CSV table of C-alpha atoms and ligand atoms in Angstrom, one decimal:
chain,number,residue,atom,x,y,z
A,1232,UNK,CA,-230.7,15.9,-155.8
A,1233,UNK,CA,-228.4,17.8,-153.4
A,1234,UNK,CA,-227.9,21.4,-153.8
A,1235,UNK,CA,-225.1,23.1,-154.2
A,1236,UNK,CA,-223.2,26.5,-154.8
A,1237,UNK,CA,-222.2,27.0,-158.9
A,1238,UNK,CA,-219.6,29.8,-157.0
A,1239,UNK,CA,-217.7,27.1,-154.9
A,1240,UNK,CA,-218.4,24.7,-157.1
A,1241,UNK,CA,-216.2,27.1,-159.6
A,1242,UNK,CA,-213.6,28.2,-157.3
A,1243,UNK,CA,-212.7,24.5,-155.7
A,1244,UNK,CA,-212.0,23.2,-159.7
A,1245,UNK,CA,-210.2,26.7,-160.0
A,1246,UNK,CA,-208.0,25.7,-157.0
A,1247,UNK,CA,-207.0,22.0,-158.9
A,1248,UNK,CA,-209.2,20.3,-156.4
A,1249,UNK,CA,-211.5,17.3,-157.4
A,1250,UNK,CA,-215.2,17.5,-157.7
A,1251,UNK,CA,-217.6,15.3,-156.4
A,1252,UNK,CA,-220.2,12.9,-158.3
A,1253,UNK,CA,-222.6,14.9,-156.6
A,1254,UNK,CA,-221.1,18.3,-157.3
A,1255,UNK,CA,-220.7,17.2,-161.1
A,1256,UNK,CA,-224.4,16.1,-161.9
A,1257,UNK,CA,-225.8,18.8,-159.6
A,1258,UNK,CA,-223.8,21.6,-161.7
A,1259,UNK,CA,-225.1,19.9,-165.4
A,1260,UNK,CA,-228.4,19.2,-164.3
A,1261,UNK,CA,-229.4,23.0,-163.4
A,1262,UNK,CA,-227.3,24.3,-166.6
A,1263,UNK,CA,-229.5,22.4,-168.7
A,1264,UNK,CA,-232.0,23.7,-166.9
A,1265,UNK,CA,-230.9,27.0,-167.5
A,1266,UNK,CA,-230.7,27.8,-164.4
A,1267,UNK,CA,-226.7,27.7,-163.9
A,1268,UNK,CA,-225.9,30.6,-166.2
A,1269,UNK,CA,-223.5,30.6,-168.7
A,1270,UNK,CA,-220.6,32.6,-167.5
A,1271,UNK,CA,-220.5,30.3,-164.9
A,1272,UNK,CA,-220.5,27.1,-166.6
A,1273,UNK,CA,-217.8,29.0,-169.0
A,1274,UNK,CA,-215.5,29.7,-165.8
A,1275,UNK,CA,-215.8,26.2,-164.8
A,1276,UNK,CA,-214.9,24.7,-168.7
A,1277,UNK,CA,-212.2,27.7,-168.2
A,1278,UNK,CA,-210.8,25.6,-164.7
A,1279,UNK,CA,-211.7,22.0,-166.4
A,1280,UNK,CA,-209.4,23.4,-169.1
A,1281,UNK,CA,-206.5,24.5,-166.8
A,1282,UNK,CA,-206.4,21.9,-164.6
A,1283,UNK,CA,-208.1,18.7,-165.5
A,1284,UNK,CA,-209.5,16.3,-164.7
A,1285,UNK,CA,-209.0,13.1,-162.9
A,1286,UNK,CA,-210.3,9.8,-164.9
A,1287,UNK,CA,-213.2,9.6,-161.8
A,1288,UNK,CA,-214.2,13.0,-162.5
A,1289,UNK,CA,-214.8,12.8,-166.4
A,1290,UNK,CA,-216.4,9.5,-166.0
A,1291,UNK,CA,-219.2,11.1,-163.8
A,1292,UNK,CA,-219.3,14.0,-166.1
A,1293,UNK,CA,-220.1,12.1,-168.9
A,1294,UNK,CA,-222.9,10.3,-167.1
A,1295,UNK,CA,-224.2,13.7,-165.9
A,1296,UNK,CA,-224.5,14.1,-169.3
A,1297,UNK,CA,-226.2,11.2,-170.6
A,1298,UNK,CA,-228.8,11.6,-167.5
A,1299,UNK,CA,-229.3,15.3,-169.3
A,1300,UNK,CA,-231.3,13.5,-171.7
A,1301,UNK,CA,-233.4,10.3,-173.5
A,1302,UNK,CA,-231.4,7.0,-173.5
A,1303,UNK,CA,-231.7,4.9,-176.4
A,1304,UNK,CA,-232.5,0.9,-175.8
A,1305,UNK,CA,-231.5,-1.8,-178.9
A,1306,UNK,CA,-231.9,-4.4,-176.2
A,1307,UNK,CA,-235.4,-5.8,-177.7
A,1308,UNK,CA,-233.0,-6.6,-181.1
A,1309,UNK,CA,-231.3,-9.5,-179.3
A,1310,UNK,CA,-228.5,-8.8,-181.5
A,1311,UNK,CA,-224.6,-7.4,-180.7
A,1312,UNK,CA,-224.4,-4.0,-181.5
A,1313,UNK,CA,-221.3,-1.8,-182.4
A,1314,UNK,CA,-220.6,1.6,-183.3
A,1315,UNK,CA,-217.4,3.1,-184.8
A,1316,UNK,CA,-216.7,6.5,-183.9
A,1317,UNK,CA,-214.1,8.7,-185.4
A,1318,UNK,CA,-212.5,12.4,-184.5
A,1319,UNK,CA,-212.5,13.9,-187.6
A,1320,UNK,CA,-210.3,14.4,-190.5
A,1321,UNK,CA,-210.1,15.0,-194.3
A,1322,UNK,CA,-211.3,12.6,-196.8
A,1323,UNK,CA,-212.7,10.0,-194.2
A,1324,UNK,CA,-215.7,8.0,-195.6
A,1325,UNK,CA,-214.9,5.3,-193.2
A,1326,UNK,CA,-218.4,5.3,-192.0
A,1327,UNK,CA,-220.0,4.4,-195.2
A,1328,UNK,CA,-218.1,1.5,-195.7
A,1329,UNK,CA,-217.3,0.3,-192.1
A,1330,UNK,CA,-221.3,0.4,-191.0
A,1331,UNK,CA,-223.2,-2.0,-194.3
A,1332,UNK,CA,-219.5,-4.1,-193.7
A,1333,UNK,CA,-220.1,-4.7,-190.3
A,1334,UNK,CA,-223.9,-5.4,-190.3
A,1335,UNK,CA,-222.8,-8.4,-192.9
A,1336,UNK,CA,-221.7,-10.4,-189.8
A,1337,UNK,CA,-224.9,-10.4,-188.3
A,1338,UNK,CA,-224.0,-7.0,-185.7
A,1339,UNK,CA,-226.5,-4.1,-185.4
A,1340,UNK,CA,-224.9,-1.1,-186.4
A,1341,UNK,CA,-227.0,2.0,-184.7
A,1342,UNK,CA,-224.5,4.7,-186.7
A,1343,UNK,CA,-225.4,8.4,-185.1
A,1344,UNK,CA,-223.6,10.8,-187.2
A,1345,UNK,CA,-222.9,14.4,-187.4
A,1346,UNK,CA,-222.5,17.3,-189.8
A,1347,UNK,CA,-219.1,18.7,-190.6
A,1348,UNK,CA,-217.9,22.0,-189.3
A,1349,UNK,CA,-214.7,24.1,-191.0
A,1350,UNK,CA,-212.3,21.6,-192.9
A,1351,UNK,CA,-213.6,18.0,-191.5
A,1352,UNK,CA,-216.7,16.7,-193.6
A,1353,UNK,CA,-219.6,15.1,-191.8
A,1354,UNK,CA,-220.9,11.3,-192.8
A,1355,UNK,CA,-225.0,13.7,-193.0
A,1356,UNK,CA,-223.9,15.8,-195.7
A,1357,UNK,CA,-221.8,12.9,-197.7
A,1358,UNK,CA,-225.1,10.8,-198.0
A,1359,UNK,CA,-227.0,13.8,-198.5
A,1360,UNK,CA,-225.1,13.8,-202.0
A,1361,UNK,CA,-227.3,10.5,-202.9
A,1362,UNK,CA,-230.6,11.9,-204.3
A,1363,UNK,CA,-233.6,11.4,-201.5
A,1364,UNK,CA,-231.5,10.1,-198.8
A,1365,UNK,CA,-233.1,10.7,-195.7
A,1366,UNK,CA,-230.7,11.9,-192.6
A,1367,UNK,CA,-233.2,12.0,-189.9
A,1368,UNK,CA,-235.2,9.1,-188.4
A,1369,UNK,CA,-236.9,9.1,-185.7
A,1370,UNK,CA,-236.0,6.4,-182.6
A,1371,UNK,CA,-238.4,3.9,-183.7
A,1372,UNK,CA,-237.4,4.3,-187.4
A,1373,UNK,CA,-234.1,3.8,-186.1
A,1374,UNK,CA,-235.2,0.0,-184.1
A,1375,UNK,CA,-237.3,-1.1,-187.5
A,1376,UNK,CA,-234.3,-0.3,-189.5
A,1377,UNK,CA,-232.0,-2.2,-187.4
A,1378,UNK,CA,-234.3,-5.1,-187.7
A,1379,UNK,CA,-235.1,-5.4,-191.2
A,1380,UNK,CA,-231.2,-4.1,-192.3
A,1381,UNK,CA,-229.1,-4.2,-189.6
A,1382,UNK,CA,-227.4,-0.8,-190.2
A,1383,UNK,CA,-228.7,2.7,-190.1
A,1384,UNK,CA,-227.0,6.2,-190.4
A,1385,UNK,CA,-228.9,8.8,-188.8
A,1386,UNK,CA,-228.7,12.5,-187.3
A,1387,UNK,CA,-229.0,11.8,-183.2
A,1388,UNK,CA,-232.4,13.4,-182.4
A,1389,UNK,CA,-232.6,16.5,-180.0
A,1390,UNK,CA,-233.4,14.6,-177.0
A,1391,UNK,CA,-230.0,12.7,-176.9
A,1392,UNK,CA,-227.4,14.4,-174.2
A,1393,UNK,CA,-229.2,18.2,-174.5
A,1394,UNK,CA,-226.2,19.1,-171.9
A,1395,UNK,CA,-223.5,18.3,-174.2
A,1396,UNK,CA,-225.3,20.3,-176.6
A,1397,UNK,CA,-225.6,23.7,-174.7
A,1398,UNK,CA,-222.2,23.5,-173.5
A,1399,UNK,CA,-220.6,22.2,-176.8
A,1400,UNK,CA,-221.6,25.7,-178.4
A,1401,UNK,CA,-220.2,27.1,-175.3
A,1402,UNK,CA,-216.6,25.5,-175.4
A,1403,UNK,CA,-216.7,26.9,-179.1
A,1404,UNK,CA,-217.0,30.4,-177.9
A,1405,UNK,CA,-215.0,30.5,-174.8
A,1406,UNK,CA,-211.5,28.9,-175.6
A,1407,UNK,CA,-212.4,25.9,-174.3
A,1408,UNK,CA,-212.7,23.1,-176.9
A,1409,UNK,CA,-209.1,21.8,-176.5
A,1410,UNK,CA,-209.6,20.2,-173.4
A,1411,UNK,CA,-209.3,16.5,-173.4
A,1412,UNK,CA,-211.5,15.6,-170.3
A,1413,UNK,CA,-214.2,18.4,-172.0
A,1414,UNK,CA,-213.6,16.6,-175.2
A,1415,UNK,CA,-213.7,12.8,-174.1
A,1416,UNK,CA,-216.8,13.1,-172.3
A,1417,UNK,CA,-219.0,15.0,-175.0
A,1418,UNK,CA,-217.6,12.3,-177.5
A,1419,UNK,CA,-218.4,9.4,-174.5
A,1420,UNK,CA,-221.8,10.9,-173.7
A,1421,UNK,CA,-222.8,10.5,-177.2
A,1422,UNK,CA,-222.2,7.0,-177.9
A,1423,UNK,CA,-223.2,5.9,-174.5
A,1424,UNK,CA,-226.7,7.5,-174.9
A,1425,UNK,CA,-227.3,5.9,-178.5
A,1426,UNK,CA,-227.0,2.7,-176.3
A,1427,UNK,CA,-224.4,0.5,-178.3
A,1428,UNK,CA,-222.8,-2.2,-176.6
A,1429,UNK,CA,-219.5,-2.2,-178.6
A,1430,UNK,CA,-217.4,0.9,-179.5
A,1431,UNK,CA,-214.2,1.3,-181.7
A,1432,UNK,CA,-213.0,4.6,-181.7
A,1433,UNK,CA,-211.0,5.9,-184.6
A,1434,UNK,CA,-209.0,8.9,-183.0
A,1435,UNK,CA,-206.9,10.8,-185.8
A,1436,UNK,CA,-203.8,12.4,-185.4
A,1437,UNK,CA,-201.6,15.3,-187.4
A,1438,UNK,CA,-202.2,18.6,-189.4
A,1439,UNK,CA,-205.7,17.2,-190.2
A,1440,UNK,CA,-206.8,16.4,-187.3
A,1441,UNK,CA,-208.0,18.0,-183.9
A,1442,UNK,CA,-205.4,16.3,-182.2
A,1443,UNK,CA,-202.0,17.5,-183.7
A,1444,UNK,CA,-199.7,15.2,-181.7
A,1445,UNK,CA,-199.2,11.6,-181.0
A,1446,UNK,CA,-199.3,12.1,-177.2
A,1447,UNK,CA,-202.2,14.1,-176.9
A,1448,UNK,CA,-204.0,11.6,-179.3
A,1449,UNK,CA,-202.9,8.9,-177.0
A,1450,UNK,CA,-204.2,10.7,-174.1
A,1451,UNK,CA,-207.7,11.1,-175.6
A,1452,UNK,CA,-207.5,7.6,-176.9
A,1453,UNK,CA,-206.7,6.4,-173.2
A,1454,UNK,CA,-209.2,8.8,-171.8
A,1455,UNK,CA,-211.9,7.5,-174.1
A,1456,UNK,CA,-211.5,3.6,-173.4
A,1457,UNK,CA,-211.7,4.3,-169.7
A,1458,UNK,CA,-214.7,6.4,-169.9
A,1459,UNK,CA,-216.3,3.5,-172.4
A,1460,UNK,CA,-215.3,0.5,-169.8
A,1461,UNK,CA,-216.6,2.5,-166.7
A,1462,UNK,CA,-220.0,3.0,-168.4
A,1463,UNK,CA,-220.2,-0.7,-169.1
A,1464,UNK,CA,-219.5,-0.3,-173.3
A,1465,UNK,CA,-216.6,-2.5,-174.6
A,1466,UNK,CA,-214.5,-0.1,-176.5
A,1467,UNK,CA,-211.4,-0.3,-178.1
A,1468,UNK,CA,-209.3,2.9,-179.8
A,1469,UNK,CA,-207.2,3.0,-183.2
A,1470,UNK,CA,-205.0,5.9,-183.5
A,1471,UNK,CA,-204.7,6.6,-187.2
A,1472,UNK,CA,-202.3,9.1,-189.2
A,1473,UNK,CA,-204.5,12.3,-190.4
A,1474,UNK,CA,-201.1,14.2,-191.9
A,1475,UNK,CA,-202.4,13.7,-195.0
A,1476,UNK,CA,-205.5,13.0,-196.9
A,1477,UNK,CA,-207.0,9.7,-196.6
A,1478,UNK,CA,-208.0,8.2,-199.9
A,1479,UNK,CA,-208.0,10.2,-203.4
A,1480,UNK,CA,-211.2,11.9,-203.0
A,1481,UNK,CA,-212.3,14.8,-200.6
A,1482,UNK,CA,-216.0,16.1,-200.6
A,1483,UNK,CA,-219.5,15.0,-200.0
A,1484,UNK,CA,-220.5,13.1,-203.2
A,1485,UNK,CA,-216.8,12.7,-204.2
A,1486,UNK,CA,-216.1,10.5,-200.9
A,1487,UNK,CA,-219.7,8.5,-201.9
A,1488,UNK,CA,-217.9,7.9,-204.9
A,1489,UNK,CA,-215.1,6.4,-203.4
A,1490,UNK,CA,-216.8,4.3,-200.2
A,1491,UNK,CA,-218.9,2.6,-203.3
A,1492,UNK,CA,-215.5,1.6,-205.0
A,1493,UNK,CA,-214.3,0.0,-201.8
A,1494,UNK,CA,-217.6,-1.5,-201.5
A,1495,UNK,CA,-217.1,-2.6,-204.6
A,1496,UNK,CA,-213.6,-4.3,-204.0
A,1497,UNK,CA,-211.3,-1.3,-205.2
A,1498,UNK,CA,-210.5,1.6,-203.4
A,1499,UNK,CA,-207.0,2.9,-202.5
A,1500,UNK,CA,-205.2,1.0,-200.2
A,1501,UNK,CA,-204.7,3.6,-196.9
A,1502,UNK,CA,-209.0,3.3,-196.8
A,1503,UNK,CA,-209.0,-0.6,-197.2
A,1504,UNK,CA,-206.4,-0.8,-194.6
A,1505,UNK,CA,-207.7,1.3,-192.1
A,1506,UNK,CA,-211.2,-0.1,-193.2
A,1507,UNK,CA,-210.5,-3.5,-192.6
A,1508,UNK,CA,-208.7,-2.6,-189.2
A,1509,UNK,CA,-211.2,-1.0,-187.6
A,1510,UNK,CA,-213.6,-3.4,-189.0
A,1511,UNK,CA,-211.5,-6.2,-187.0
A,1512,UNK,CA,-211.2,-4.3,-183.5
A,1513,UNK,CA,-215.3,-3.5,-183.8
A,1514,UNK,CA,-215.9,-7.3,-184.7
A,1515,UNK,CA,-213.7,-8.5,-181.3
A,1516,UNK,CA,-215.0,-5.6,-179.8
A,1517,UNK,CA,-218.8,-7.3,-179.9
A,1518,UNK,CA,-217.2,-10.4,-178.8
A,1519,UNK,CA,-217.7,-12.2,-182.3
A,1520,UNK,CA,-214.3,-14.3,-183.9
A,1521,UNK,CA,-212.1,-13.3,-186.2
A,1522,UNK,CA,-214.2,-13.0,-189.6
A,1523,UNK,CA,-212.7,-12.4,-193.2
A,1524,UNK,CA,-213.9,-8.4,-193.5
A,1525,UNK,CA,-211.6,-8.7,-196.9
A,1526,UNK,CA,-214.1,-11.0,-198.5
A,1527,UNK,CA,-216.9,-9.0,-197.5
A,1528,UNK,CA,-215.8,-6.0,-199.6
A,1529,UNK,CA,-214.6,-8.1,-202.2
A,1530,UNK,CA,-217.9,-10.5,-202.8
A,1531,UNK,CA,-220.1,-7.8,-203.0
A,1532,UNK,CA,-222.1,-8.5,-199.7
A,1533,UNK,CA,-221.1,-5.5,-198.3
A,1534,UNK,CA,-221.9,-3.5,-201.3
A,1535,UNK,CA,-225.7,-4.6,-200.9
A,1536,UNK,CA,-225.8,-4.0,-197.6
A,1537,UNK,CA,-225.2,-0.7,-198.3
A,1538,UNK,CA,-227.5,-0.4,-200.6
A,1539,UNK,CA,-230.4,-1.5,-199.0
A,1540,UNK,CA,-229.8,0.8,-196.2
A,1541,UNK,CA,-229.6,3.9,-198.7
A,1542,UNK,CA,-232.5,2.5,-199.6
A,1543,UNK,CA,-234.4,2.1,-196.8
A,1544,UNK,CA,-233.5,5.6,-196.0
A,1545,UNK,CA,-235.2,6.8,-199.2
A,1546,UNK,CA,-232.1,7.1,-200.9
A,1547,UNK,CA,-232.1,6.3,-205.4
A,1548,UNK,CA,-228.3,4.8,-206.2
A,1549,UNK,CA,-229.8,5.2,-209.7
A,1550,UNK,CA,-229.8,8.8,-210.2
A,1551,UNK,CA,-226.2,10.0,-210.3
A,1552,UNK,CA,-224.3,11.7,-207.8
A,1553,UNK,CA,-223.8,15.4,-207.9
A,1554,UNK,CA,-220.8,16.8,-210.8
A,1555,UNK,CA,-219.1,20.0,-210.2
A,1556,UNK,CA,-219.6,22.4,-213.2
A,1557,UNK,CA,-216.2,23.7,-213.4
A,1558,UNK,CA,-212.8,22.0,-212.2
A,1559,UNK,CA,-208.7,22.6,-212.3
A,1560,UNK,CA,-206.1,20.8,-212.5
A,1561,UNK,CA,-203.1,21.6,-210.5
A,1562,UNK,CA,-200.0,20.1,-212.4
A,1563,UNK,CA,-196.1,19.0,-211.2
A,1564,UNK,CA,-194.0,21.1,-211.8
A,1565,UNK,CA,-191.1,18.7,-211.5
A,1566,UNK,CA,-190.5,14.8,-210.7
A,1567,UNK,CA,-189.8,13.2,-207.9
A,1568,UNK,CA,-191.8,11.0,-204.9
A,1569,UNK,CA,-194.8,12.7,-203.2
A,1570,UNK,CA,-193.1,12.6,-199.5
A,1571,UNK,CA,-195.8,15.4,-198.2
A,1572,UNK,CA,-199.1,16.3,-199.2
A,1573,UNK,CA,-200.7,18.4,-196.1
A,1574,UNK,CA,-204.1,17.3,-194.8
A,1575,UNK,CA,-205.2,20.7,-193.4
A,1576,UNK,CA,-204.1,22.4,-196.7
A,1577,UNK,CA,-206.3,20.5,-198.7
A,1578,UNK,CA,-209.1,20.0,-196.0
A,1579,UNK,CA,-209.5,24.4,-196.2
A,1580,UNK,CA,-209.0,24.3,-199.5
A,1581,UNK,CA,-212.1,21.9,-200.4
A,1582,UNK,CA,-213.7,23.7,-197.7
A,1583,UNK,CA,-213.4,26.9,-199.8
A,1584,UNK,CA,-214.5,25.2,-202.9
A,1585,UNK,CA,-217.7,24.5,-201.1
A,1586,UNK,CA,-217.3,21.4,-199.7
A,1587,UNK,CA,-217.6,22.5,-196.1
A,1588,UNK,CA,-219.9,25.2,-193.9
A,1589,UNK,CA,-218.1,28.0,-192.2
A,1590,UNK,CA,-221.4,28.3,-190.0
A,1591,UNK,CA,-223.8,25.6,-188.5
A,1592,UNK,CA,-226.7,27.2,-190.3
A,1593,UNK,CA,-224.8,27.1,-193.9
A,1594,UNK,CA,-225.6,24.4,-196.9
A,1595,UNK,CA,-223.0,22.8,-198.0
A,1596,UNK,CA,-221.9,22.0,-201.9
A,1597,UNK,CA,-222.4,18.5,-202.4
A,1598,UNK,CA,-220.5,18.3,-205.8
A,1599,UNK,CA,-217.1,20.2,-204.8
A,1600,UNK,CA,-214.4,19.0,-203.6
A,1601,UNK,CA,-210.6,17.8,-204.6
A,1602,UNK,CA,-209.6,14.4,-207.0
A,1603,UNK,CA,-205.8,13.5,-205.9
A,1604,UNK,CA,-204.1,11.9,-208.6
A,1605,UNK,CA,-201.3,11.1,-206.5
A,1606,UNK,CA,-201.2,9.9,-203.2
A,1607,UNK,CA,-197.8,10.4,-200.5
A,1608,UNK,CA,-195.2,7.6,-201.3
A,1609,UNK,CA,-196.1,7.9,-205.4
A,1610,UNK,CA,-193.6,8.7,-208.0
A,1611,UNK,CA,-195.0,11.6,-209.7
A,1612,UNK,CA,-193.1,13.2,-212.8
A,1613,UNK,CA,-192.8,16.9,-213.8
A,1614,UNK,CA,-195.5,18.0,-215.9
A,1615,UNK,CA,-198.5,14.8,-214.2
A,1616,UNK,CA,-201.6,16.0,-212.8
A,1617,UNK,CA,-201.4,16.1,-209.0
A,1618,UNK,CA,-205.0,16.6,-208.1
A,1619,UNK,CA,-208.1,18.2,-209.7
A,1620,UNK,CA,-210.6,20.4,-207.7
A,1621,UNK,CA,-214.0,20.9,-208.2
A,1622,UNK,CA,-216.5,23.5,-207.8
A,1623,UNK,CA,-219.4,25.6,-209.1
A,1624,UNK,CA,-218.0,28.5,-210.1
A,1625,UNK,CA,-214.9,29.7,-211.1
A,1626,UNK,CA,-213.5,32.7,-208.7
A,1627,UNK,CA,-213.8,29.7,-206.1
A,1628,UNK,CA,-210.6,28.6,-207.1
A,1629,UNK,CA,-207.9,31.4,-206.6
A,1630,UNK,CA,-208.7,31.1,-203.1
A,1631,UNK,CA,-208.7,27.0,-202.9
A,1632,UNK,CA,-204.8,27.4,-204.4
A,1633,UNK,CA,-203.6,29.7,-202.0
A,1634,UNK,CA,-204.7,27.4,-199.3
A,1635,UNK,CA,-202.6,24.7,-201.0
A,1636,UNK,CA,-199.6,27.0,-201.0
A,1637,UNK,CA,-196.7,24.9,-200.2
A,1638,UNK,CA,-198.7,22.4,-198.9
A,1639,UNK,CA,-197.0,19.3,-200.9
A,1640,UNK,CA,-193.6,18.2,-201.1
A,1641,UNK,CA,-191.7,16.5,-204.5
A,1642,UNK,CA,-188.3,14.9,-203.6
A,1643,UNK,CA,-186.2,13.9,-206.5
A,1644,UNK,CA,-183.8,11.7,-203.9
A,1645,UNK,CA,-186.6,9.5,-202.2
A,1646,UNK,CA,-187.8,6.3,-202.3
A,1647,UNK,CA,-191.4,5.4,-202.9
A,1648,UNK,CA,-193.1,4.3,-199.7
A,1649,UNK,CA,-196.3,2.7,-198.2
A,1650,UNK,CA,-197.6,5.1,-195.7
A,1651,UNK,CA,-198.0,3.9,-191.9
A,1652,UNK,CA,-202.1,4.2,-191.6
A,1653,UNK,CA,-202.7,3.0,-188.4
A,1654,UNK,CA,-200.0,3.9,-185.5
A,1655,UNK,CA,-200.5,2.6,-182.5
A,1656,UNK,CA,-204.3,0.4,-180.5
A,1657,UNK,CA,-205.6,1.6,-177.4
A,1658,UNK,CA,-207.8,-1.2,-175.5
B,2582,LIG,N1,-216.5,16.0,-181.0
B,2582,LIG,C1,-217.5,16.1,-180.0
B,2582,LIG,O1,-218.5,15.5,-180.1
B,2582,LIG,N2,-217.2,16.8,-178.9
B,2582,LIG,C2,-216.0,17.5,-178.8
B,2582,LIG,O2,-215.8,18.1,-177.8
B,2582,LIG,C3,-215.1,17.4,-179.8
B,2582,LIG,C4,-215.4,16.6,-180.9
């Protein structure tokens, strides 16, 4: 490998000019060696930040990334694979039902998942609510599992993309999250290392969600397709509506709760809609026809594919989920249709029920969490429980209702509406 100066390196991004291939993968090879120190690499996520980068540039930085580590290879399968990926948001169980749904057509679903950090909950600790479900396999766990199930849900081992990694924690620290080539290519590096063939990407957008605006949503949608079709992965984007709460329940065992309904032909509508969307664009996306995904929830199929992967992951369905000791009901205080009820509002305040880990290192609550009993675009009248929280004490509430101060609207005049779930299809 060439070698080059960190310093100019630096100072030519700091100047808006465009790096190199070379420059790129020399610079993330010797920080995750350690020995490109971190105020550097900061300055240079500080210039990435403030001026971008082209669509060439993130492209290579993503592979830089993926060379930082292991590579994983479901070639030997002779099967399509796919893998759904989604930004984040409050109440998605998507995963859960999207991964056993998808393996019913005969795909290989290699599902790496992650923990969740401040208000967005994390597909690990969700399953973790199921007594003796086991998040991490190892890669050749991961290959039998895909053989004799078709699906697995598992924690990406260390060795995957150690680069992304180091500078992830960094980008926390220095200001520098919000960038959307820094972004793209630690989400890209990810997915392209697991080794899937297929990719849909489910990027969220409002309050909820780390992308506040439809244009800047778009942008990482846009920026994420091109970085999958230049690294050889067939990926598709969905951008879906994160303004308010998807489904009734938020929380670990409270979402289980809710993907098993679905699974088991119920469900509220927003997560069967988005479900089955997604569930079409990764299906085209691995280059199979169009399928009836409807049936699959409805027939029960996709129920027992869940089930045997929770089971083949040591999971017991039989013993039940996790129940909150003490709960609240928050009541309306007058009628009228539910025209707002704000996803970041209700994301902190299950977080502060317990629900969610302020720091990487803290356990999470599996059983707390909020019930909505209305959804937006309900009628509600005065007096009707709105939503129910959960937790397992008592002084964990006055802080849970101050975060929903003012965070749901009642209108007397409106009209009750179907909300738009899915906006707009990146491809
Ligand atoms: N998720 C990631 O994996 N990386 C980011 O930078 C942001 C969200």
């Amino acid at each position: 490998m060439n070698s080059f100066s960190a310093v100019e390196i630096i100072v030519a991004k700091r100047d808006g000019n465009a790096l190199s291939k070379e420059q790129i993968a020399w610079m993330i090879d010797q920080y995750t060696k350690g020995t490109i120190a971190d105020e550097q690499m900061s300055a240079l996520a500080m210039a990435i930040l403030l001026n971008g980068m082209s669509r060439q540039e993130t492209s290579d930085l993503t592979q830089a990334m993926v060379a930082s580590g292991e590579k994983l290879n479901f070639a030997s399968l002779g099967r399509p694979t796919s893998d759904k990926h989604s930004t984040g948001g409050v109440g998605d169980k998507i995963t859960l039902i999207l991964t056993p749904l998808i393996a019913c057509f005969g795909i290989a679903v290699p599902q790496l998942s992650g923990r969740g950090l401040g208000h967005t909950g994390g597909t690990l600790d969700k399953l973790e609510s199921i007594s003796g479900w086991n998040a991490h396999l190892s890669n050749s766990q991961m290959l039998q599992q895909l053989k004799s199930v078709g699906a697995v849900i598992s924690a990406a081992g260390s060795g995957l993309t150690p680069a992304d990694s180091k500078l992830y924690s960094l980008r926390d620290v220095t200001g520098t999250v919000e960038s959307i080539p820094l972004i793209a290519s630690s989400i890209m590096s990810k997915k392209i290392a697991e080794g899937t063939k297929s990719l849909v990407l489910d990027v969220k957008t409002g309050t909820g969600a780390f992308m506040k605006s439809v244009e800047r949503s778009r942008e990482l949608a846009q920026t994420l397709v091109a970085i999958g079709t230049d690294a050889g992965v067939a990926t598709r984007a969905l951008i879906t509506d994160m303004n308010t709460p998807l489904g009734r329940q938020i929380g670990n065992a409270l979402e289980v709760q809710e993907a098993i309904e679905v699974l088991s032909g119920g469900g509220p509508n927003d997560v069967i809609e988005i479900t089955i969307a997604l569930a079409n664009e990764m299906l085209a996306a691995a280059g199979l026809p169009v399928q009836d995904v409807a049936d699959a929830l409805s027939n029960g199929r996709a129920l027992a594919k869940f089930e045997q992967l929770i089971q083949a992951q040591g999971g017991d369905l039989a013993k039940p989920l996790p129940s909150a000791n003490e709960s609240q009901t928050i009541y309306a205080s007058s009628s009228g249709v539910l025209t707002e009820l704000d996803a970041l509002s209700v994301g902190i305040a299950s977080w502060r029920l317990g629900a969610g880990r302020e720091r990487k290192e803290d356990q999470v609550d599996h059983a707390a969490g909020i019930t909505l009993h209305a959804q937006v675009g309900e009628q509600v009248t005065k007096g009707q429980a709105l939503m129910t929280l959960h937790a397992s004490s008592e002084d964990k509430f006055a802080r849970a209702i101050e975060a929903l101060d003012g965070s749901f609207k009642l209108s007397a005049s409106a009209q009750t509406f179907e909300r738009q779930v899915v906006l707009e299809k990146v491809q």
